[in-house]
Short mmCIF file of C-alpha atoms in Angstrom, two decimals:
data_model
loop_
_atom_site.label_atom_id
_atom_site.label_comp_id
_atom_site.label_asym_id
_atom_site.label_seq_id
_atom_site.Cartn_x
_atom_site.Cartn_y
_atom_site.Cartn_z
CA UNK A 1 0.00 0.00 0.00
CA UNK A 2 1.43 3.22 -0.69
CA UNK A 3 2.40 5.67 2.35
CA UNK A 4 0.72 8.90 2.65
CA UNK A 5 3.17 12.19 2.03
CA UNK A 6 2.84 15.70 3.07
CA UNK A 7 5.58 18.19 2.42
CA UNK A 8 5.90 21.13 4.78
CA UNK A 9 8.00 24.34 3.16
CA UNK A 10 8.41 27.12 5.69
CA UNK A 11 7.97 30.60 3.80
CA UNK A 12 9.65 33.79 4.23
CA UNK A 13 9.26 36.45 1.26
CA UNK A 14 9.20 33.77 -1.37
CA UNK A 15 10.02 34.07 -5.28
CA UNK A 16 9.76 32.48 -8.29
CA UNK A 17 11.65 29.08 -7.37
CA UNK A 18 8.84 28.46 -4.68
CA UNK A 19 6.25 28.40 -7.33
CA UNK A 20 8.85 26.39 -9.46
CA UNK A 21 9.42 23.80 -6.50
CA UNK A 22 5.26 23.47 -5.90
CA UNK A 23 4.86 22.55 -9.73
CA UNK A 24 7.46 19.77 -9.92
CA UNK A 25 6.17 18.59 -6.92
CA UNK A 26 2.63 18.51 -8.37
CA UNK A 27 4.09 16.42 -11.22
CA UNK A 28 5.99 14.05 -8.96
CA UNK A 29 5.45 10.37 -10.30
CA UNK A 30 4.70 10.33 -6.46
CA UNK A 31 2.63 13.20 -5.51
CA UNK A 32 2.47 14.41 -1.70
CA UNK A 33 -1.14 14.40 -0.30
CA UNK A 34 -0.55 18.26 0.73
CA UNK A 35 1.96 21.09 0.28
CA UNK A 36 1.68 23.23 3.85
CA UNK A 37 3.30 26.29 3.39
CA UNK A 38 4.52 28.21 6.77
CA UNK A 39 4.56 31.59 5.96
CA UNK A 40 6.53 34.48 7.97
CA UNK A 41 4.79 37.79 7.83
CA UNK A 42 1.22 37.67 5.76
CA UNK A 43 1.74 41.15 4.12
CA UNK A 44 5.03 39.85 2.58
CA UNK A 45 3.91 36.80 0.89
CA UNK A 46 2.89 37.05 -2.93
CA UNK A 47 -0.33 35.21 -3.39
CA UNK A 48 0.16 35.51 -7.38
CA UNK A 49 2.84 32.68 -6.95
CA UNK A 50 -0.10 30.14 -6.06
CA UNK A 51 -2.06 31.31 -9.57
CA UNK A 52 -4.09 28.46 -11.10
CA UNK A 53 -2.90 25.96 -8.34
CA UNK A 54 -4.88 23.40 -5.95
CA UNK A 55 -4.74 25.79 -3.51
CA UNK A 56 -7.02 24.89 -0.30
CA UNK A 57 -9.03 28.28 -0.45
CA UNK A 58 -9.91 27.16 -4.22
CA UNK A 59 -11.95 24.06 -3.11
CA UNK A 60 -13.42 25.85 0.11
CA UNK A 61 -11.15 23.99 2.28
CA UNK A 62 -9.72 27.00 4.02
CA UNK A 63 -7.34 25.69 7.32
CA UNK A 64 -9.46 26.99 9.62
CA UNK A 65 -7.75 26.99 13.55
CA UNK A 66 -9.40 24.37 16.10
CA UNK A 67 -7.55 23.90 19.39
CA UNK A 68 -4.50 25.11 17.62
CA UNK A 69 -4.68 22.84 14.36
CA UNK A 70 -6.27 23.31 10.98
CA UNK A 71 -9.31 21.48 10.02
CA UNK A 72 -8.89 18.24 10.27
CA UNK A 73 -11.28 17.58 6.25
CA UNK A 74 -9.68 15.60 4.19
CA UNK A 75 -9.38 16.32 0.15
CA UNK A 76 -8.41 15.33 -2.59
CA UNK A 77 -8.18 17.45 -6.46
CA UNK A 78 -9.77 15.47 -9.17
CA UNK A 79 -6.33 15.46 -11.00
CA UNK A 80 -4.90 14.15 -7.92
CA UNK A 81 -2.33 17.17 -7.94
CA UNK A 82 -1.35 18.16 -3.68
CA UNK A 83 -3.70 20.44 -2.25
CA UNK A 84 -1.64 23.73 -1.08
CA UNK A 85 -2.29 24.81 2.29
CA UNK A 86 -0.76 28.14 3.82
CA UNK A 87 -0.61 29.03 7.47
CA UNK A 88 0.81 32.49 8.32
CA UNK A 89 2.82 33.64 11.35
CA UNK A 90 4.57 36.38 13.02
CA UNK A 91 8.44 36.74 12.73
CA UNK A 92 8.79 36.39 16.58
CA UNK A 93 6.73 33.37 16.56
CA UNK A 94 9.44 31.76 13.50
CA UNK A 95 11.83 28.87 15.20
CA UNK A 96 13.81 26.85 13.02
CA UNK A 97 12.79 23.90 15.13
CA UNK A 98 9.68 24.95 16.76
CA UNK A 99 8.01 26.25 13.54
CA UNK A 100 8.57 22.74 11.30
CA UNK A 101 7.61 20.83 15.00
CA UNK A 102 4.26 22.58 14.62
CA UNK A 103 3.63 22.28 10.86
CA UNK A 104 4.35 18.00 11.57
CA UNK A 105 1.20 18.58 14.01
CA UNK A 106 -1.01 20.05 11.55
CA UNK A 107 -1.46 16.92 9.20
CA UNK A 108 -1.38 13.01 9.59
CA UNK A 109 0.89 11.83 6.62
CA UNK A 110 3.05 8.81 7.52
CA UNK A 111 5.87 10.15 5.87
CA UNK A 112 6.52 14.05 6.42
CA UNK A 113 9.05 15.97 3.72
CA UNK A 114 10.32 18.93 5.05
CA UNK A 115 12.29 21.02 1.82
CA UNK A 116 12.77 25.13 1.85
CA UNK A 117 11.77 27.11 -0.37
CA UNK A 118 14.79 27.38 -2.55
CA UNK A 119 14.96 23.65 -3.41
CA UNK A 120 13.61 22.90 -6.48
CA UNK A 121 13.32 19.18 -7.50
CA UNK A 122 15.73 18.88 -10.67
CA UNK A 123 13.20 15.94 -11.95
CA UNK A 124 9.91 13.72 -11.30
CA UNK A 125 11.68 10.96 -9.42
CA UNK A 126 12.51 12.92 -5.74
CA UNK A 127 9.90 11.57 -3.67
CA UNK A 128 9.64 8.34 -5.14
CA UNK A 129 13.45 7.94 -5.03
CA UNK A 130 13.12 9.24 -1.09
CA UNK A 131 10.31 7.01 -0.17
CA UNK A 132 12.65 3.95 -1.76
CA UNK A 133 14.87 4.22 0.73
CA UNK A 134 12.11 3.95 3.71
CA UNK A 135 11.80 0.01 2.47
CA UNK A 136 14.24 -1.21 5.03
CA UNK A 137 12.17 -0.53 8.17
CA UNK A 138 15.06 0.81 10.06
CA UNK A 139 15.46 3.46 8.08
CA UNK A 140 13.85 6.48 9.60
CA UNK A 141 14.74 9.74 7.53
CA UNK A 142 16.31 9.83 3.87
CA UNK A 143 17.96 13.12 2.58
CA UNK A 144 18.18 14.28 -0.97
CA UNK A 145 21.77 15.15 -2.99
CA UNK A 146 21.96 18.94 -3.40
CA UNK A 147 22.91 20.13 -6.79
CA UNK A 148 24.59 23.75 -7.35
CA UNK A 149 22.77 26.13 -9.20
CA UNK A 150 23.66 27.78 -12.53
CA UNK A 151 25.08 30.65 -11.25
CA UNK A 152 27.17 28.76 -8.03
CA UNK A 153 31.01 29.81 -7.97
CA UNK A 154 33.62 27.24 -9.31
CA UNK A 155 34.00 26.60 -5.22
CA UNK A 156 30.59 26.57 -4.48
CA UNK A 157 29.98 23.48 -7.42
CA UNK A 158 33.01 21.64 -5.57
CA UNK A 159 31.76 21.90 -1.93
CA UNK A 160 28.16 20.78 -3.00
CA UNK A 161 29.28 17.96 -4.72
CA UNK A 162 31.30 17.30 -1.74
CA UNK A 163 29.08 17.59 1.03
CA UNK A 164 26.82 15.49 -1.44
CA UNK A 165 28.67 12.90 -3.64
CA UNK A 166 27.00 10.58 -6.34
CA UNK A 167 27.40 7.63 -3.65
CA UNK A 168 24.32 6.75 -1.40
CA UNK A 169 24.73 5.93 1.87
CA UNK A 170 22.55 4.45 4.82
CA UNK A 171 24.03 5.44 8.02
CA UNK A 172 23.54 3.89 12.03
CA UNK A 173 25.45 4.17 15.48
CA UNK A 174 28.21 1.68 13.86
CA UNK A 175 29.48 4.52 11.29
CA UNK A 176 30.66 6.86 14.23
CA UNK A 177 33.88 5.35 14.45
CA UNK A 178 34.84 6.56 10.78
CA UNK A 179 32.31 9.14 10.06
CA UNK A 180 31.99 11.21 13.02
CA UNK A 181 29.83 13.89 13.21
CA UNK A 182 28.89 13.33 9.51
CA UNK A 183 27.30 10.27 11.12
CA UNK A 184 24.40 12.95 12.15
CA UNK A 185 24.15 14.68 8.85
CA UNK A 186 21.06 15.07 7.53
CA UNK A 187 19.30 18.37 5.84
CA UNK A 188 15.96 19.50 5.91
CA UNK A 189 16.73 21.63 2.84
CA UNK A 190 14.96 18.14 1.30
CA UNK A 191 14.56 15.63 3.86
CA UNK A 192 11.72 13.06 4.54
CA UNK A 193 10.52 10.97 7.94
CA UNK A 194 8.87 8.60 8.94
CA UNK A 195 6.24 10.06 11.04
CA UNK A 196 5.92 7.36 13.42
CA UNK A 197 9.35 7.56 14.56
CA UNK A 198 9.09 11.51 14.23
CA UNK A 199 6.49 11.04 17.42
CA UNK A 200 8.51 8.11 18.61
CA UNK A 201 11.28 10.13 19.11
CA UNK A 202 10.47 13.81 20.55
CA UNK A 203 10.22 15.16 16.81
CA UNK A 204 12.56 18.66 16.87
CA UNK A 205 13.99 20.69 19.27
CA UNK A 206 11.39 22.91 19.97
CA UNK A 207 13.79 25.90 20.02
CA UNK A 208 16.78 25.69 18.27
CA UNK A 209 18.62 28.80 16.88
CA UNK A 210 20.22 26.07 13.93
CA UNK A 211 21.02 22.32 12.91
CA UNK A 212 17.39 20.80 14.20
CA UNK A 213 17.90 18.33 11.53
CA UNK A 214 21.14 17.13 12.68
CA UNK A 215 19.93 17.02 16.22
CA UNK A 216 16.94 14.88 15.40
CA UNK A 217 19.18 13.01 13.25
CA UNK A 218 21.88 12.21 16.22
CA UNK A 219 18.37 11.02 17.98
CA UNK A 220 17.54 8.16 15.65
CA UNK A 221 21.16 7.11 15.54
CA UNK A 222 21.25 6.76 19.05
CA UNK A 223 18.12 4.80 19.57
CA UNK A 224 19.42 2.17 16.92
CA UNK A 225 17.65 3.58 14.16
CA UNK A 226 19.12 4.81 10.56
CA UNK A 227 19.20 7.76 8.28
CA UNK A 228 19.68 7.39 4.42
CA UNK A 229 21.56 9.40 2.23
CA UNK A 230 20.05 9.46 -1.23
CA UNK A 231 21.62 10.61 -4.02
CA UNK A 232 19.09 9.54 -6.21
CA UNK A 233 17.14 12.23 -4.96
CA UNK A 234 18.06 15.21 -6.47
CA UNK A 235 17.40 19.22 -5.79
CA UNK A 236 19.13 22.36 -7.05
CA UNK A 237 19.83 24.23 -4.21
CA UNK A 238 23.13 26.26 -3.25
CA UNK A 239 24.33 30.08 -2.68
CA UNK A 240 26.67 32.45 -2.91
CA UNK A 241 27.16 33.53 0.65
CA UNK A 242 29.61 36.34 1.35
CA UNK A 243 32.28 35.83 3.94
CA UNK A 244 30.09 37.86 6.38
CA UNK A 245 27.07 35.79 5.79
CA UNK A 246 29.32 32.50 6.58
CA UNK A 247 30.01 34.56 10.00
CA UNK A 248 27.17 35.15 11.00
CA UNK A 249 25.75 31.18 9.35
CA UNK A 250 28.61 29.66 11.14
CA UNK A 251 28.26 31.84 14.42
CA UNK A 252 24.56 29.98 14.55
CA UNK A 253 26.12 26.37 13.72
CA UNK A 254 28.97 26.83 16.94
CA UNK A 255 25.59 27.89 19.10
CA UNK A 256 23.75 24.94 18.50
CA UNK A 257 26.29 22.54 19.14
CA UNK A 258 27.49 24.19 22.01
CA UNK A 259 23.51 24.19 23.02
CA UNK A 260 23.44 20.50 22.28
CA UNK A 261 26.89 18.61 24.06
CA UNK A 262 24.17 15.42 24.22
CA UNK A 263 24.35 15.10 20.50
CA UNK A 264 27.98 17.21 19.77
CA UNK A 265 30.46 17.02 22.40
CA UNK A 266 33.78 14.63 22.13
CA UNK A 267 32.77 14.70 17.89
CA UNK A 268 34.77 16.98 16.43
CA UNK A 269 33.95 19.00 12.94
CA UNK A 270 37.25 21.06 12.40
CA UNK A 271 38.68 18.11 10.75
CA UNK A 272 36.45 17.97 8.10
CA UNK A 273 36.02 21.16 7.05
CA UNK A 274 40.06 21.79 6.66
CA UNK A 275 39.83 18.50 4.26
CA UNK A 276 37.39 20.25 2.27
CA UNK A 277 39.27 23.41 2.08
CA UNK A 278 42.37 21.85 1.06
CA UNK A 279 40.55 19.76 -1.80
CA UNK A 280 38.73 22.79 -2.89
CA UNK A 281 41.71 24.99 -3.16
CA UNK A 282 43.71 22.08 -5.14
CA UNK A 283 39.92 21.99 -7.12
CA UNK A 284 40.82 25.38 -7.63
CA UNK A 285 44.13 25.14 -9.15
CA UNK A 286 43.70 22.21 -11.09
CA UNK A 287 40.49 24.22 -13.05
CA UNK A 288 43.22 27.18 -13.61
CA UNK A 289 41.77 29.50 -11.58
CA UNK A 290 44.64 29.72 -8.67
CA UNK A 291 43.31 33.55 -7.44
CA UNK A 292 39.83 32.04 -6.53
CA UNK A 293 41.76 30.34 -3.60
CA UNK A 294 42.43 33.45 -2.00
CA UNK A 295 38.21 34.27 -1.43
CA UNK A 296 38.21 30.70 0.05
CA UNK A 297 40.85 31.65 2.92
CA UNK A 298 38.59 34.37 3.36
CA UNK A 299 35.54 32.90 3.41
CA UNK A 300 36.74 29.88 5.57
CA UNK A 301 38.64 32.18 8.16
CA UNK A 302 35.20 33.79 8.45
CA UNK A 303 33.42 30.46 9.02
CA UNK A 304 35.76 29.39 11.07
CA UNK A 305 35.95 32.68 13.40
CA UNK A 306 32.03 32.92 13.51
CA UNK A 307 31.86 29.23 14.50
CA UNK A 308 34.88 28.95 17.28
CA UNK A 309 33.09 32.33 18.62
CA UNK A 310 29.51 30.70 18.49
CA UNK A 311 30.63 27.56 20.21
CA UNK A 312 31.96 29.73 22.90
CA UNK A 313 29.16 32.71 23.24
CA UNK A 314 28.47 31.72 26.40
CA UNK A 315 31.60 34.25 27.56
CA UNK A 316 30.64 36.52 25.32
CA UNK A 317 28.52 39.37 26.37
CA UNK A 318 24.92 39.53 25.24
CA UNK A 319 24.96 42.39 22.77
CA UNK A 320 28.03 41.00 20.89
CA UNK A 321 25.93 37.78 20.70
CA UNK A 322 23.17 39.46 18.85
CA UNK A 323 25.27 40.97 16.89
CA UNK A 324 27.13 38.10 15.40
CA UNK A 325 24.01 35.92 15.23
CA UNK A 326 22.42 35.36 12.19
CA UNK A 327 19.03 34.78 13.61
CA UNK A 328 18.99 37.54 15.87
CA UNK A 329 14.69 37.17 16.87
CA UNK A 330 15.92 33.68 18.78
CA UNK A 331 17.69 35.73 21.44
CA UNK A 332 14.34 37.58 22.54
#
């Protein structure tokens, strides 16, 4: 029998690749049950984008609150196309954890894909490839491979495809010995769960500044359970971040893990991200392009600094914190 899926996107002054993510996923070979979209800030959202699709308000469905959920109705579109739900909230109200905990809450679907809305599917075959790997019953959350853009840097192209080779893995408790903390990967750029062991488990953080997916992730691990890597599911997603965007990115990573020693502490991440420097730079120079190595250092030094300073904000005083955070609304 085939599982149930609901994909929950949350919003924040969307564009064109949000309407361009909702129609591949309407053509899916696959197609989710419902779309939910969790939009910050009503008066910024373009309704235009959701022109001529299943939209709930189209079919008189309209998610209308009952002791804090939507409507519980059912429906389905004649063409069997996703019904598109959208449920707005206030920027203080936003939590990277908190906000996707809520949205899992809202429907029933037995598997739950949480993507953002900047990941567009590059074909038909992402949820079907997803729900594959949910046929060994261990397997409680599958990720998709991230493909860069057309207009990623040369660097950008080498650190997707190296954060997310070809190769699919499945990984448990046994891989920490030789993956480390990449044992706990997992991204909710385009990942999927199985909703039982969602509940099972606690679900996410309920406030989290960053890495809820990796959190969760550590969770299954630990209680014996495994998460997939799929590179069979694909999605073009990347960016061009500055070095003062990695800062303030990487400022938010150190936070969470120095929020989360249950799940981070005696792993270290250093390692890995000084291999990936080294075999970008030699990427670098082996395309001909030697003077793109030296906006790497910079970029890198600027993870780095924003991450050794986030794992240690603790000393740092509170306005300083703000300052370097990227997510400046989770420190009240």
């Amino acid at each position: 029998m085939e599982q149930t899926i609901d994909v929950i996107i949350p919003v924040y002054k969307p564009d064109q690749r949000l309407r361009d993510l909702i129609l591949k996923l309407c053509a899916q070979r696959i197609r989710p049950r419902y779309i939910l979209l969790i939009n910050t800030e009503k008066e910024l959202f373009d309704a235009h984008l959701l022109d001529g699709l299943p939209t709930a308000e189209s079919f008189g469905m309209l998610s209308e609150k009952s002791s804090g959920k939507p409507s519980e109705k059912s429906f389905e579109t004649s063409s069997g196309k996703p019904v598109i739900l959208v449920e707005h909230i206030r920027k203080l109200e936003f939590d990277h954890g908190g906000t996707r905990h809520m949205a899992a809450g809202m429907l029933d679907g037995e598997l739950i894909l949480f993507m953002t809305q900047d990941a567009v599917p590059e074909d038909t075959d992402l949820t079907e490839a997803l729900l594959a790997s949910f046929e060994d019953p261990e397997v409680c959350a599958a990720y998709a491979r991230q493909l860069p853009g057309k207009d990623a840097t040369l660097a950008e192209q080498y650190t997707r495809n190296f954060n997310y080779p070809s190769q699919s893995r499945v990984k448990s408790e046994k891989d920490l010995e030789t993956l480390g903390i990449k044992t706990f990967f997992c991204s909710n750029v385009c990942a999927m769960y199985r909703r039982s062991a969602y509940e099972e488990n606690g679900g996410f953080e309920r406030h989290t500044i960053f890495n809820e997916d990796m959190i969760f992730a550590a969770k299954l691990i630990h209680a014996g359970k495994k998460v997939a890597y799929c590179a069979d599911a694909r999605v073009v997603h990347s960016h061009n971040y500055s070095g003062v965007c990695q800062f303030h990115r990487n400022f938010d990573l150190g936070v969470s893990q120095a929020e989360h020693p249950e799940v981070f502490s005696g792993i270290r991440s250093e390692g890995e991200g000084i291999r990936l420097i080294k075999k970008t730079a030699s990427h670098l120079a082996r395309k001909g392009k030697p003077w793109l190595i030296c906006p790497l250092i910079w970029q890198s030094g600027c993870k780095y600094v924003g991450y050794l300073l986030g794992k240690n904000y603790k000393r740092l005083p509170d306005n300083l914190v703000r300052a370097c955070s990227m997510n400046k609304a989770y420190w009240g």
